[in-house]
PDB file of C-alpha atoms in Angstrom:
ATOM      1  CA  MET A1297     137.334  86.991 114.883  1.00 50.00           C
ATOM      2  CA  ASN A1298     136.354  86.632 111.276  1.00 59.00           C
ATOM      3  CA  SER A1299     132.587  86.416 110.769  1.00 58.00           C
ATOM      4  CA  ILE A1300     133.024  84.060 107.829  1.00 62.00           C
ATOM      5  CA  ALA A1301     134.737  81.568 110.122  1.00 62.00           C
ATOM      6  CA  ILE A1302     131.824  81.776 112.554  1.00 58.00           C
ATOM      7  CA  PHE A1303     129.255  81.147 109.829  1.00 57.00           C
ATOM      8  CA  ALA A1304     131.357  78.303 108.424  1.00 61.00           C
ATOM      9  CA  PHE A1305     131.263  76.671 111.858  1.00 63.00           C
ATOM     10  CA  ILE A1306     127.490  77.083 112.089  1.00 63.00           C
ATOM     11  CA  GLY A1307     127.056  75.706 108.577  1.00 66.00           C
ATOM     12  CA  SER A1308     128.889  72.506 109.492  1.00 72.00           C
ATOM     13  CA  LEU A1309     126.429  71.640 112.279  1.00 72.00           C
ATOM     14  CA  GLY A1310     124.075  68.787 111.530  1.00 79.00           C
ATOM     15  CA  GLY A1311     120.622  68.023 112.848  1.00 81.00           C
ATOM     16  CA  ALA A1312     121.879  65.937 115.765  1.00 86.00           C
ATOM     17  CA  GLU A1313     124.280  68.651 116.927  1.00 84.00           C
ATOM     18  CA  VAL A1314     121.594  71.340 116.781  1.00 82.00           C
ATOM     19  CA  THR A1315     119.218  69.101 118.746  1.00 87.00           C
ATOM     20  CA  ILE A1316     121.841  68.510 121.432  1.00 90.00           C
ATOM     21  CA  ILE A1317     122.573  72.250 121.681  1.00 85.00           C
ATOM     22  CA  ILE A1318     118.874  73.117 122.027  1.00 85.00           C
ATOM     23  CA  PHE A1319     118.441  70.401 124.655  1.00 89.00           C
ATOM     24  CA  ALA A1320     121.434  71.729 126.618  1.00 89.00           C
ATOM     25  CA  ILE A1321     120.027  75.263 126.504  1.00 85.00           C
ATOM     26  CA  LEU A1322     116.681  73.993 127.785  1.00 86.00           C
ATOM     27  CA  LEU A1323     118.414  72.184 130.634  1.00 88.00           C
ATOM     28  CA  LEU A1324     120.508  75.205 131.590  1.00 86.00           C
ATOM     29  CA  PHE A1325     117.847  77.893 131.450  1.00 83.00           C
ATOM     30  CA  GLY A1326     114.522  76.091 131.609  1.00 84.00           C
ATOM     31  CA  ALA A1327     111.559  76.494 129.292  1.00 81.00           C
ATOM     32  CA  LYS A1328     110.110  79.439 131.238  1.00 84.00           C
ATOM     33  CA  ARG A1329     113.332  81.444 131.172  1.00 87.00           C
ATOM     34  CA  ILE A1330     114.089  81.219 127.424  1.00 84.00           C
ATOM     35  CA  PRO A1331     111.309  83.612 126.263  1.00 88.00           C
ATOM     36  CA  GLU A1332     112.471  86.146 128.853  1.00 89.00           C
ATOM     37  CA  LEU A1333     116.039  85.889 127.569  1.00 86.00           C
ATOM     38  CA  ALA A1334     114.890  86.279 123.960  1.00 88.00           C
ATOM     39  CA  ARG A1335     112.745  89.280 124.867  1.00 93.00           C
ATOM     40  CA  GLY A1336     115.660  90.937 126.657  1.00 92.00           C
ATOM     41  CA  LEU A1337     117.940  90.250 123.713  1.00 90.00           C
ATOM     42  CA  GLY A1338     115.401  91.794 121.350  1.00 94.00           C
ATOM     43  CA  ARG A1339     115.112  94.912 123.506  1.00 96.00           C
ATOM     44  CA  GLY A1340     118.875  95.256 123.615  1.00 94.00           C
ATOM     45  CA  ILE A1341     119.177  94.966 119.853  1.00 94.00           C
ATOM     46  CA  ARG A1342     116.378  97.510 119.344  1.00 95.00           C
ATOM     47  CA  GLU A1343     118.014  99.994 121.736  1.00 96.00           C
ATOM     48  CA  PHE A1344     121.342  99.543 119.950  1.00 95.00           C
ATOM     49  CA  LYS A1345     119.716 100.189 116.552  1.00 95.00           C
ATOM     50  CA  ASP A1346     117.930 103.273 117.882  1.00 95.00           C
ATOM     51  CA  ALA A1347     121.156 104.662 119.336  1.00 95.00           C
ATOM     52  CA  THR A1348     122.995 103.978 116.072  1.00 95.00           C
ATOM     53  CA  ASN A1349     120.299 105.725 114.046  1.00 95.00           C
ATOM     54  CA  GLU A1350     120.324 108.678 116.442  1.00 95.00           C
ATOM     55  CA  ILE A1351     124.094 109.073 116.121  1.00 94.00           C
ATOM     56  CA  LYS A1352     123.879 108.854 112.324  1.00 94.00           C
ATOM     57  CA  SER A1353     121.167 111.522 112.216  1.00 93.00           C
ATOM     58  CA  GLU A1354     123.202 113.831 114.472  1.00 92.00           C
ATOM     59  CA  ILE A1355     126.247 113.429 112.233  1.00 91.00           C
ATOM     60  CA  ASP A1356     124.180 114.098 109.103  1.00 90.00           C
ATOM     61  CA  LYS A1357     122.606 117.142 110.756  1.00 89.00           C
ATOM     62  CA  SER A1358     125.995 118.575 111.726  1.00 87.00           C
ATOM     63  CA  VAL A1359     127.352 117.995 108.200  1.00 85.00           C
ATOM     64  CA  ASN A1360     124.322 119.718 106.687  1.00 84.00           C
ATOM     65  CA  ASP A1361     124.686 122.655 109.109  1.00 78.00           C
ATOM     66  CA  LYS A1362     128.342 123.096 108.122  1.00 75.00           C
ATOM     67  CA  ASP A1363     127.441 122.972 104.407  1.00 71.00           C
ATOM     68  CA  GLN A1364     124.844 125.706 104.835  1.00 73.00           C
ATOM     69  CA  LYS A1365     127.298 128.098 106.514  1.00 63.00           C
TER      70      LYS A1365
END
């Protein structure tokens, strides 16, 4: 899916729609559960970034090793 289309959809939301969405999320997950979900999401994003950086450094290292030979 095109990311521009996703952001266009988000940009068309008004204050009432955002309020309804937040209220629905609170009803579904509860106020105690939302920080846990956000914390887990943050950990997942951090692990993904770390893995991406590790792969990039391994690729750069292998390219540099080939150039030196």
